[in-house]
XYZ file of N, CA, C and O in Angstrom:
784
model
N 19.889 -15.057 -10.720
C 20.182 -13.636 -10.627
C 21.692 -13.427 -10.529
O 22.384 -14.157 -9.834
N 22.156 -12.397 -11.189
C 23.566 -12.044 -11.103
C 23.842 -11.376 -9.768
O 22.948 -10.848 -9.113
N 25.130 -11.396 -9.389
C 25.524 -10.851 -8.091
C 25.103 -9.387 -7.923
O 24.601 -8.993 -6.870
N 25.255 -8.578 -8.968
C 24.877 -7.158 -8.877
C 23.382 -7.008 -8.628
O 22.955 -6.172 -7.826
N 22.577 -7.823 -9.299
C 21.121 -7.767 -9.121
C 20.731 -8.206 -7.716
O 19.822 -7.631 -7.097
N 21.416 -9.197 -7.193
C 21.151 -9.677 -5.829
C 21.493 -8.581 -4.818
O 20.742 -8.320 -3.872
N 22.643 -7.925 -5.026
C 23.056 -6.836 -4.137
C 22.033 -5.710 -4.156
O 21.625 -5.193 -3.109
N 21.590 -5.340 -5.353
C 20.611 -4.253 -5.500
C 19.310 -4.604 -4.781
O 18.747 -3.787 -4.050
N 18.818 -5.821 -4.984
C 17.583 -6.261 -4.342
C 17.744 -6.277 -2.830
O 16.844 -5.865 -2.096
N 18.888 -6.717 -2.345
C 19.155 -6.741 -0.907
C 19.101 -5.329 -0.327
O 18.508 -5.099 0.729
N 19.712 -4.371 -1.035
C 19.670 -2.976 -0.573
C 18.219 -2.507 -0.497
O 17.789 -1.920 0.504
N 17.447 -2.773 -1.544
C 16.050 -2.324 -1.569
C 15.237 -2.955 -0.435
O 14.463 -2.267 0.236
N 15.411 -4.247 -0.230
C 14.627 -4.932 0.803
C 14.972 -4.444 2.200
O 14.085 -4.179 3.011
N 16.262 -4.325 2.484
C 16.680 -3.860 3.817
C 16.284 -2.400 4.030
O 15.853 -2.010 5.116
N 16.430 -1.588 2.984
C 16.034 -0.187 3.095
C 14.535 -0.074 3.341
O 14.091 0.731 4.165
N 13.744 -0.882 2.625
C 12.298 -0.853 2.833
C 11.947 -1.174 4.284
O 11.125 -0.490 4.895
N 12.569 -2.209 4.843
C 12.283 -2.590 6.226
C 12.580 -1.433 7.186
O 11.778 -1.127 8.073
N 13.732 -0.805 7.000
C 14.094 0.321 7.866
C 13.137 1.502 7.694
O 12.689 2.105 8.669
N 12.850 1.828 6.443
C 11.976 2.962 6.154
C 10.563 2.708 6.671
O 9.920 3.613 7.220
N 10.088 1.483 6.540
C 8.746 1.141 7.032
C 8.671 1.316 8.550
O 7.692 1.826 9.080
N 9.726 0.935 9.241
C 9.731 1.036 10.701
C 10.023 2.458 11.199
O 9.434 2.904 12.175
N 10.944 3.160 10.528
C 11.435 4.431 11.058
C 10.982 5.659 10.297
O 11.078 6.770 10.803
N 10.571 5.486 9.057
C 10.254 6.621 8.204
C 11.367 6.870 7.206
O 12.521 6.495 7.430
N 11.008 7.486 6.109
C 11.973 7.715 5.030
C 13.022 8.758 5.418
O 14.221 8.540 5.275
N 12.566 9.892 5.904
C 13.484 10.991 6.173
C 14.457 10.693 7.306
O 15.582 11.185 7.305
N 14.048 9.888 8.272
C 14.919 9.598 9.418
C 15.820 8.385 9.188
O 16.637 8.066 10.050
N 15.674 7.719 8.057
C 16.547 6.586 7.738
C 17.694 7.085 6.861
O 17.470 7.621 5.786
N 18.903 6.894 7.336
C 20.064 7.394 6.589
C 20.648 6.298 5.699
O 20.425 5.097 5.917
N 21.402 6.721 4.722
C 22.108 5.763 3.860
C 23.063 4.924 4.697
O 23.182 3.714 4.486
N 23.721 5.531 5.674
C 24.638 4.775 6.532
C 23.917 3.664 7.289
O 24.454 2.562 7.437
N 22.704 3.936 7.771
C 21.927 2.882 8.440
C 21.596 1.756 7.478
O 21.658 0.576 7.842
N 21.216 2.130 6.267
C 20.893 1.114 5.256
C 22.131 0.267 4.978
O 22.056 -0.966 4.937
N 23.278 0.922 4.822
C 24.512 0.191 4.540
C 24.882 -0.757 5.684
O 25.351 -1.870 5.443
N 24.662 -0.322 6.918
C 25.038 -1.170 8.060
C 24.185 -2.439 8.139
O 24.635 -3.451 8.665
N 22.972 -2.404 7.600
C 22.136 -3.612 7.623
C 22.348 -4.498 6.399
O 21.936 -5.645 6.403
N 22.989 -3.949 5.368
C 23.164 -4.725 4.134
C 24.577 -5.246 3.961
O 24.807 -6.116 3.126
N 25.519 -4.724 4.725
C 26.931 -5.102 4.602
C 27.476 -4.822 3.203
O 28.311 -5.563 2.699
N 26.981 -3.754 2.572
C 27.562 -3.312 1.302
C 28.251 -1.974 1.525
O 27.948 -1.240 2.475
N 29.171 -1.650 0.653
C 29.924 -0.410 0.783
C 29.147 0.756 0.185
O 28.194 0.555 -0.580
N 29.585 1.969 0.529
C 28.969 3.150 -0.084
C 29.149 3.117 -1.596
O 28.255 3.501 -2.344
N 30.305 2.658 -2.025
C 30.565 2.547 -3.463
C 29.553 1.636 -4.139
O 29.059 1.945 -5.229
N 29.226 0.517 -3.490
C 28.238 -0.413 -4.054
C 26.861 0.237 -4.079
O 26.109 0.081 -5.050
N 26.531 0.972 -3.023
C 25.240 1.662 -2.997
C 25.144 2.637 -4.165
O 24.164 2.639 -4.911
N 26.175 3.460 -4.319
C 26.137 4.483 -5.370
C 26.340 3.904 -6.771
O 26.034 4.571 -7.750
N 26.792 2.682 -6.846
C 26.825 1.987 -8.139
C 25.389 1.713 -8.601
O 25.074 1.827 -9.774
N 24.520 1.379 -7.657
C 23.133 1.012 -7.976
C 22.180 2.208 -7.979
O 21.189 2.204 -8.717
N 22.458 3.213 -7.163
C 21.538 4.360 -7.020
C 22.328 5.657 -6.979
O 23.325 5.752 -6.262
N 21.851 6.667 -7.698
C 22.515 7.977 -7.695
C 22.434 8.615 -6.311
O 23.348 9.304 -5.883
N 21.295 8.382 -5.643
C 21.078 8.998 -4.333
C 19.948 8.246 -3.617
O 19.372 7.291 -4.163
N 19.662 8.683 -2.420
C 18.639 8.030 -1.600
C 17.263 8.105 -2.267
O 16.486 7.138 -2.222
N 16.932 9.236 -2.892
C 15.618 9.370 -3.523
C 15.439 8.408 -4.691
O 14.350 7.856 -4.881
N 16.491 8.194 -5.467
C 16.391 7.216 -6.552
C 16.122 5.824 -5.981
O 15.328 5.062 -6.520
N 16.762 5.498 -4.862
C 16.509 4.226 -4.197
C 15.065 4.166 -3.691
O 14.388 3.145 -3.827
N 14.563 5.282 -3.145
C 13.183 5.317 -2.651
C 12.170 5.065 -3.751
O 11.205 4.318 -3.568
N 12.392 5.667 -4.913
C 11.504 5.443 -6.063
C 11.586 3.983 -6.504
O 10.575 3.362 -6.849
N 12.790 3.415 -6.466
C 12.956 1.997 -6.827
C 12.209 1.097 -5.844
O 11.620 0.086 -6.246
N 12.195 1.461 -4.571
C 11.434 0.677 -3.584
C 9.953 0.666 -3.968
O 9.303 -0.381 -3.947
N 9.425 1.827 -4.327
C 8.008 1.903 -4.718
C 7.751 1.060 -5.965
O 6.835 0.226 -5.990
N 8.574 1.261 -6.990
C 8.319 0.608 -8.279
C 8.661 -0.873 -8.303
O 7.989 -1.651 -8.968
N 9.688 -1.267 -7.564
C 10.169 -2.646 -7.666
C 9.735 -3.554 -6.518
O 9.669 -4.763 -6.679
N 9.442 -2.977 -5.360
C 8.986 -3.794 -4.224
C 7.506 -3.578 -3.924
O 6.736 -4.536 -3.821
N 7.120 -2.307 -3.744
C 5.734 -2.042 -3.348
C 4.740 -2.405 -4.453
O 3.710 -3.017 -4.165
N 5.018 -2.021 -5.693
C 4.051 -2.266 -6.771
C 3.707 -3.743 -6.944
O 2.525 -4.084 -6.989
N 4.687 -4.658 -7.046
C 4.315 -6.078 -7.185
C 3.537 -6.619 -5.982
O 2.561 -7.341 -6.130
N 3.973 -6.220 -4.774
C 3.263 -6.652 -3.570
C 1.861 -6.056 -3.524
O 0.884 -6.723 -3.169
N 1.772 -4.786 -3.894
C 0.503 -4.071 -3.926
C -0.456 -4.756 -4.894
O -1.631 -4.944 -4.595
N 0.036 -5.137 -6.055
C -0.808 -5.805 -7.051
C -1.404 -7.084 -6.478
O -2.603 -7.323 -6.580
N -0.568 -7.903 -5.867
C -1.042 -9.183 -5.325
C -2.030 -8.984 -4.181
O -2.991 -9.746 -4.046
N -1.831 -7.956 -3.378
C -2.644 -7.756 -2.180
C -3.884 -6.901 -2.424
O -4.960 -7.203 -1.912
N -3.738 -5.827 -3.204
C -4.806 -4.841 -3.351
C -5.577 -4.943 -4.666
O -6.700 -4.474 -4.747
N -4.966 -5.486 -5.712
C -5.610 -5.473 -7.030
C -6.168 -6.838 -7.436
O -7.343 -6.944 -7.798
N -5.336 -7.863 -7.386
C -5.751 -9.190 -7.854
C -7.004 -9.704 -7.156
O -7.888 -10.244 -7.826
N -7.149 -9.535 -5.835
C -8.377 -10.023 -5.192
C -9.660 -9.401 -5.759
O -10.707 -10.038 -5.753
N -9.558 -8.178 -6.254
C -10.739 -7.490 -6.786
C -11.133 -8.012 -8.165
O -12.213 -7.712 -8.656
N -10.282 -8.803 -8.771
C -10.544 -9.327 -10.104
C -10.997 -10.781 -10.060
O -11.122 -11.428 -11.095
N -11.274 -11.285 -8.872
C -11.599 -12.706 -8.719
C -13.028 -13.052 -9.103
O -13.362 -14.218 -9.249
N -13.866 -12.047 -9.248
C -15.274 -12.321 -9.570
C -16.053 -12.697 -8.319
O -15.578 -12.557 -7.197
N -17.260 -13.176 -8.518
C -18.104 -13.522 -7.384
C -18.880 -12.324 -6.882
O -18.990 -11.296 -7.554
N -19.402 -12.450 -5.682
C -20.203 -11.392 -5.084
C -19.318 -10.173 -4.784
O -18.342 -10.265 -4.043
N -19.654 -9.034 -5.356
C -18.828 -7.830 -5.256
C -18.636 -7.380 -3.817
O -17.515 -7.052 -3.414
N -19.711 -7.349 -3.050
C -19.640 -6.899 -1.655
C -18.681 -7.786 -0.871
O -17.814 -7.304 -0.151
N -18.823 -9.092 -1.032
C -17.965 -10.028 -0.314
C -16.519 -9.913 -0.782
O -15.589 -9.981 0.022
N -16.321 -9.709 -2.070
C -14.968 -9.578 -2.621
C -14.245 -8.382 -2.013
O -13.092 -8.484 -1.572
N -14.909 -7.232 -1.988
C -14.286 -6.022 -1.428
C -14.047 -6.197 0.070
O -12.970 -5.882 0.582
N -15.030 -6.717 0.772
C -14.887 -6.913 2.215
C -13.738 -7.882 2.523
O -12.904 -7.618 3.386
N -13.697 -9.004 1.799
C -12.649 -10.004 2.041
C -11.255 -9.438 1.775
O -10.313 -9.716 2.513
N -11.139 -8.634 0.707
C -9.851 -8.013 0.420
C -9.430 -7.126 1.584
O -8.301 -7.207 2.064
N -10.342 -6.291 2.064
C -10.002 -5.369 3.139
C -9.699 -6.121 4.434
O -8.759 -5.761 5.158
N -10.456 -7.154 4.734
C -10.191 -7.939 5.940
C -8.813 -8.588 5.865
O -8.063 -8.588 6.847
N -8.484 -9.151 4.717
C -7.172 -9.786 4.537
C -6.060 -8.769 4.727
O -5.077 -9.025 5.422
N -6.214 -7.579 4.140
C -5.188 -6.538 4.244
C -4.999 -6.107 5.704
O -3.875 -5.957 6.173
N -6.094 -5.942 6.410
C -6.020 -5.419 7.772
C -5.712 -6.488 8.820
O -4.917 -6.252 9.735
N -6.318 -7.644 8.701
C -6.237 -8.620 9.789
C -5.230 -9.753 9.553
O -4.675 -10.289 10.506
N -5.024 -10.141 8.298
C -4.257 -11.356 8.042
C -2.922 -11.146 7.346
O -2.100 -12.055 7.317
N -2.704 -9.992 6.763
C -1.481 -9.755 6.007
C -0.274 -9.747 6.942
O -0.255 -9.017 7.933
N 0.729 -10.554 6.610
C 1.913 -10.707 7.466
C 2.893 -9.539 7.338
O 3.674 -9.274 8.244
N 2.878 -8.852 6.205
C 3.855 -7.797 5.940
C 3.420 -6.467 6.534
O 4.223 -5.726 7.091
N 2.122 -6.145 6.415
C 1.609 -4.861 6.880
C 1.359 -4.905 8.387
O 0.429 -5.543 8.851
N 2.197 -4.246 9.131
C 2.143 -4.275 10.597
C 1.303 -3.121 11.128
O 1.442 -1.983 10.672
N 0.475 -3.413 12.119
C -0.406 -2.387 12.683
C 0.396 -1.207 13.235
O 0.027 -0.048 13.057
N 1.524 -1.493 13.889
C 2.283 -0.422 14.537
C 2.991 0.511 13.558
O 3.380 1.615 13.917
N 3.148 0.077 12.302
C 3.831 0.910 11.311
C 2.893 1.482 10.258
O 3.298 2.299 9.438
N 1.652 1.060 10.239
C 0.691 1.588 9.273
C 0.875 1.024 7.877
O 1.385 -0.069 7.693
N 0.477 1.786 6.886
C 0.560 1.394 5.483
C 1.796 2.040 4.864
O 1.929 3.266 4.912
N 2.709 1.259 4.277
C 3.925 1.860 3.730
C 3.655 2.912 2.657
O 4.316 3.959 2.622
N 2.695 2.661 1.776
C 2.387 3.639 0.718
C 1.813 4.919 1.320
O 2.169 6.025 0.910
N 0.939 4.770 2.297
C 0.362 5.938 2.965
C 1.436 6.722 3.716
O 1.476 7.953 3.667
N 2.327 6.003 4.399
C 3.413 6.672 5.127
C 4.274 7.496 4.173
O 4.601 8.649 4.461
N 4.657 6.885 3.048
C 5.487 7.599 2.076
C 4.734 8.781 1.470
O 5.325 9.829 1.195
N 3.429 8.610 1.259
C 2.625 9.701 0.717
C 2.650 10.894 1.663
O 2.880 12.028 1.251
N 2.418 10.631 2.942
C 2.401 11.716 3.919
C 3.776 12.348 4.087
O 3.898 13.560 4.247
N 4.807 11.515 4.032
C 6.156 12.007 4.304
C 6.816 12.674 3.096
O 7.513 13.673 3.241
N 6.579 12.138 1.902
C 7.375 12.572 0.749
C 6.607 13.299 -0.350
O 7.189 14.113 -1.066
N 5.329 13.011 -0.531
C 4.595 13.597 -1.656
C 4.626 15.125 -1.673
O 4.754 15.712 -2.746
N 4.551 15.797 -0.518
C 4.585 17.266 -0.589
C 5.918 17.823 -1.089
O 5.981 18.956 -1.539
N 6.992 17.028 -1.021
C 8.330 17.556 -1.288
C 8.985 16.997 -2.540
O 9.992 17.537 -2.981
N 8.471 15.913 -3.079
C 9.195 15.244 -4.157
C 8.219 14.803 -5.246
O 7.406 13.900 -5.034
N 8.322 15.413 -6.412
C 7.386 15.136 -7.510
C 7.481 13.696 -8.003
O 6.474 13.099 -8.395
N 8.689 13.109 -7.975
C 8.825 11.720 -8.432
C 8.105 10.760 -7.484
O 7.467 9.810 -7.924
N 8.223 10.999 -6.184
C 7.490 10.189 -5.217
C 5.986 10.353 -5.445
O 5.244 9.379 -5.422
N 5.564 11.586 -5.655
C 4.140 11.851 -5.879
C 3.631 11.064 -7.075
O 2.579 10.426 -7.002
N 4.372 11.087 -8.181
C 3.953 10.340 -9.385
C 3.875 8.842 -9.113
O 2.901 8.180 -9.462
N 4.923 8.294 -8.504
C 4.969 6.851 -8.254
C 3.851 6.417 -7.304
O 3.191 5.388 -7.526
N 3.619 7.200 -6.268
C 2.564 6.870 -5.305
C 1.178 7.097 -5.903
O 0.241 6.350 -5.612
N 1.046 8.117 -6.748
C -0.210 8.340 -7.461
C -0.565 7.157 -8.348
O -1.732 6.800 -8.479
N 0.459 6.570 -8.968
C 0.222 5.384 -9.802
C -0.399 4.264 -8.976
O -1.365 3.623 -9.400
N 0.163 4.025 -7.780
C -0.390 2.980 -6.902
C -1.842 3.288 -6.549
O -2.722 2.421 -6.643
N -2.079 4.514 -6.135
C -3.416 4.927 -5.734
C -4.414 4.802 -6.889
O -5.524 4.292 -6.720
N -4.011 5.246 -8.063
C -4.895 5.185 -9.234
C -5.207 3.748 -9.623
O -6.342 3.427 -9.997
N -4.200 2.887 -9.543
C -4.432 1.475 -9.872
C -5.452 0.859 -8.923
O -6.318 0.089 -9.339
N -5.344 1.173 -7.630
C -6.281 0.611 -6.663
C -7.682 1.161 -6.898
O -8.658 0.425 -6.907
N -7.760 2.472 -7.105
C -9.064 3.078 -7.370
C -9.709 2.447 -8.605
O -10.884 2.080 -8.580
N -8.943 2.295 -9.666
C -9.475 1.696 -10.897
C -9.918 0.252 -10.680
O -10.924 -0.180 -11.249
N -9.173 -0.489 -9.862
C -9.550 -1.876 -9.586
C -10.860 -1.949 -8.800
O -11.711 -2.801 -9.065
N -11.028 -1.049 -7.828
C -12.289 -1.014 -7.063
C -13.436 -0.614 -7.984
O -14.511 -1.225 -7.962
N -13.216 0.408 -8.808
C -14.246 0.832 -9.762
C -14.623 -0.321 -10.678
O -15.805 -0.602 -10.898
N -13.624 -1.013 -11.205
C -13.887 -2.155 -12.084
C -14.685 -3.238 -11.399
O -15.610 -3.822 -11.981
N -14.358 -3.512 -10.146
C -15.080 -4.521 -9.363
C -16.541 -4.104 -9.171
O -17.461 -4.920 -9.334
N -16.766 -2.848 -8.865
C -18.131 -2.350 -8.653
C -18.916 -2.357 -9.960
O -20.078 -2.780 -9.997
N -18.286 -1.917 -11.039
C -18.976 -1.926 -12.342
C -19.324 -3.352 -12.758
O -20.398 -3.607 -13.312
N -18.428 -4.280 -12.465
C -18.714 -5.685 -12.748
C -19.895 -6.171 -11.907
O -20.751 -6.922 -12.387
N -19.939 -5.722 -10.659
C -21.059 -6.069 -9.786
C -22.379 -5.532 -10.308
O -23.422 -6.176 -10.179
N -22.341 -4.354 -10.905
C -23.561 -3.803 -11.521
C -24.027 -4.697 -12.669
O -25.216 -4.996 -12.785
N -23.084 -5.117 -13.499
C -23.433 -5.986 -14.636
C -24.016 -7.308 -14.171
O -24.925 -7.851 -14.786
N -23.475 -7.818 -13.061
C -23.943 -9.105 -12.547
C -25.194 -8.967 -11.685
O -25.774 -9.967 -11.269
N -25.582 -7.733 -11.395
C -26.820 -7.509 -10.661
C -26.695 -7.561 -9.157
O -27.706 -7.592 -8.455
N -25.468 -7.565 -8.608
C -25.371 -7.557 -7.141
C -24.974 -6.192 -6.582
O -24.754 -6.044 -5.391
N -24.915 -5.177 -7.450
C -24.755 -3.768 -7.045
C -25.820 -2.971 -7.793
O -26.037 -3.181 -8.984
N -26.463 -2.051 -7.085
C -27.499 -1.234 -7.721
C -26.923 -0.429 -8.890
O -25.805 0.094 -8.798
N -27.665 -0.283 -9.978
C -27.151 0.402 -11.166
C -26.795 1.876 -10.934
O -25.912 2.409 -11.589
N -27.474 2.528 -10.006
C -27.226 3.959 -9.799
C -26.023 4.251 -8.900
O -25.649 5.419 -8.707
N -25.388 3.225 -8.341
C -24.224 3.425 -7.475
C -23.094 4.059 -8.287
O -22.776 3.626 -9.389
N -22.511 5.102 -7.737
C -21.402 5.806 -8.399
C -20.091 5.154 -7.967
O -19.595 5.385 -6.862
N -19.525 4.369 -8.859
C -18.370 3.529 -8.532
C -17.159 4.333 -8.071
O -16.471 3.942 -7.122
N -16.885 5.463 -8.709
C -15.709 6.238 -8.321
C -15.866 6.807 -6.913
O -14.912 6.802 -6.121
N -17.048 7.266 -6.570
C -17.274 7.792 -5.225
C -17.093 6.698 -4.174
O -16.488 6.928 -3.125
N -17.607 5.518 -4.477
C -17.457 4.390 -3.550
C -15.981 4.042 -3.396
O -15.488 3.824 -2.283
N -15.255 4.009 -4.507
C -13.833 3.653 -4.468
C -13.054 4.637 -3.600
O -12.254 4.233 -2.743
N -13.285 5.923 -3.781
C -12.566 6.930 -3.002
C -12.934 6.828 -1.520
O -12.076 6.947 -0.640
N -14.195 6.545 -1.237
C -14.643 6.380 0.148
C -13.946 5.181 0.803
O -13.448 5.272 1.930
N -13.884 4.066 0.093
C -13.239 2.859 0.626
C -11.749 3.111 0.867
O -11.198 2.757 1.915
N -11.098 3.737 -0.097
C -9.664 3.999 0.023
C -9.363 4.953 1.183
O -8.434 4.721 1.958
N -10.141 6.010 1.299
C -9.883 6.966 2.373
C -10.154 6.325 3.732
O -9.436 6.599 4.705
N -11.148 5.455 3.803
C -11.401 4.726 5.046
C -10.227 3.831 5.418
O -9.819 3.764 6.584
N -9.675 3.159 4.414
C -8.522 2.281 4.660
C -7.335 3.080 5.196
O -6.739 2.724 6.207
N -6.990 4.172 4.506
C -5.836 4.949 4.947
C -6.079 5.567 6.322
O -5.165 5.635 7.147
N -7.289 5.969 6.587
C -7.603 6.518 7.897
C -7.488 5.484 9.004
O -6.880 5.751 10.051
N -8.027 4.303 8.785
C -7.993 3.289 9.844
C -6.575 2.767 10.053
O -6.201 2.413 11.171
N -5.764 2.762 9.007
C -4.353 2.387 9.180
C -3.662 3.359 10.144
O -2.883 2.950 11.003
N -3.964 4.647 10.005
C -3.347 5.627 10.898
C -3.874 5.502 12.315
O -3.127 5.632 13.275
N -5.168 5.240 12.468
C -5.726 5.050 13.810
C -5.126 3.797 14.442
O -4.783 3.788 15.624
N -4.980 2.737 13.649
C -4.349 1.519 14.146
C -2.919 1.772 14.589
O -2.461 1.255 15.618
N -2.205 2.579 13.832
C -0.815 2.916 14.165
C -0.767 3.665 15.497
O 0.084 3.396 16.338
N -1.700 4.601 15.693
C -1.736 5.354 16.952
C -2.068 4.467 18.149
O -1.482 4.608 19.219
N -3.041 3.576 17.965
C -3.472 2.732 19.088
C -2.627 1.468 19.221
O -2.686 0.794 20.241
N -1.853 1.150 18.173
C -1.049 -0.078 18.124
C -1.902 -1.299 18.452
O -1.511 -2.175 19.208
N -3.097 -1.323 17.865
C -4.022 -2.424 18.115
C -4.904 -2.668 16.903
O -5.420 -1.722 16.300
N -5.076 -3.938 16.586
C -5.953 -4.292 15.476
C -7.432 -4.233 15.870
O -8.297 -4.389 15.022
N -7.717 -3.992 17.130
C -9.121 -3.965 17.563
C -9.896 -2.868 16.827
O -11.074 -3.035 16.527
N -9.230 -1.746 16.507
C -9.923 -0.689 15.773
C -10.258 -1.132 14.358
O -11.234 -0.678 13.771
N -9.451 -2.055 13.813
C -9.736 -2.585 12.478
C -11.068 -3.337 12.463
O -11.811 -3.282 11.491
N -11.357 -4.045 13.541
C -12.610 -4.814 13.612
C -13.819 -3.884 13.591
O -14.822 -4.183 12.945
N -13.718 -2.763 14.293
C -14.804 -1.771 14.294
C -14.998 -1.239 12.875
O -16.117 -1.150 12.366
N -13.886 -0.890 12.221
C -13.941 -0.383 10.841
C -14.544 -1.428 9.899
O -15.401 -1.109 9.070
N -14.101 -2.667 10.021
C -14.586 -3.718 9.115
C -16.090 -3.943 9.264
O -16.787 -4.170 8.274
N -16.590 -3.866 10.484
C -18.035 -4.024 10.677
C -18.796 -2.890 10.005
O -19.795 -3.093 9.317
N -18.306 -1.669 10.177
C -18.968 -0.522 9.558
C -18.832 -0.575 8.040
O -19.760 -0.218 7.311
N -17.686 -1.043 7.553
C -17.490 -1.192 6.111
C -18.493 -2.183 5.541
O -19.116 -1.927 4.508
N -18.672 -3.314 6.237
C -19.639 -4.301 5.757
C -21.042 -3.696 5.704
O -21.765 -3.871 4.722
N -21.419 -2.975 6.760
C -22.747 -2.341 6.780
C -22.904 -1.378 5.597
O -23.946 -1.343 4.951
N -21.853 -0.592 5.348
C -21.909 0.346 4.222
C -22.029 -0.391 2.893
O -22.846 -0.047 2.042
N -21.186 -1.379 2.693
C -21.194 -2.116 1.432
C -22.552 -2.749 1.152
O -23.009 -2.801 -0.003
N -23.212 -3.204 2.188
C -24.538 -3.832 2.007
C -25.563 -2.835 1.453
O -26.524 -3.223 0.798
N -25.343 -1.541 1.709
C -26.293 -0.539 1.172
C -26.155 -0.380 -0.336
O -26.998 0.264 -0.966
N -25.111 -0.946 -0.920
C -24.899 -0.828 -2.370
C -25.669 -1.862 -3.173
O -25.729 -1.786 -4.388
N -26.293 -2.809 -2.472
C -27.033 -3.883 -3.172
C -28.319 -3.355 -3.755
O -28.972 -2.525 -3.239
């Protein structure tokens, strides 16, 4: 990587860490600069403004991580119920990046920025749509393989699973405890079993 690309990536990574912990609106460019040891000139060389940097965080950091964590596991094949459950358990209980006390970075940005910024809304909608489509694809594949009932409405199930995830992330953030995740995971497993 060239020096400019390394500097840009460093800004994005440090900014993401701050924004994940503190929120987008309360994180200033000056705070980002103080953690990256780059000048304002270097920041503005890479980004026109803070919002352009925020969109870059979604597209360049969150999307690749999101793909590996939320999408790829759903394409592994095998028993559909177990695949969905295992993905959710890994995201909630074992993922090293997603901290209970800070919630879900995509959900946080959605709540904080989507009402005010159309570019954030589009970028975050892309993430959400990709996850929904991956869950739908997994369920439809399960129907073909005979481990999901044919009459199950895949899109409804996908939206239910996603809304449950975002809800439990917020409850976990409030309680600062993964114990609520265990309650959710048990209920999720019970629900998923009804799809057989």
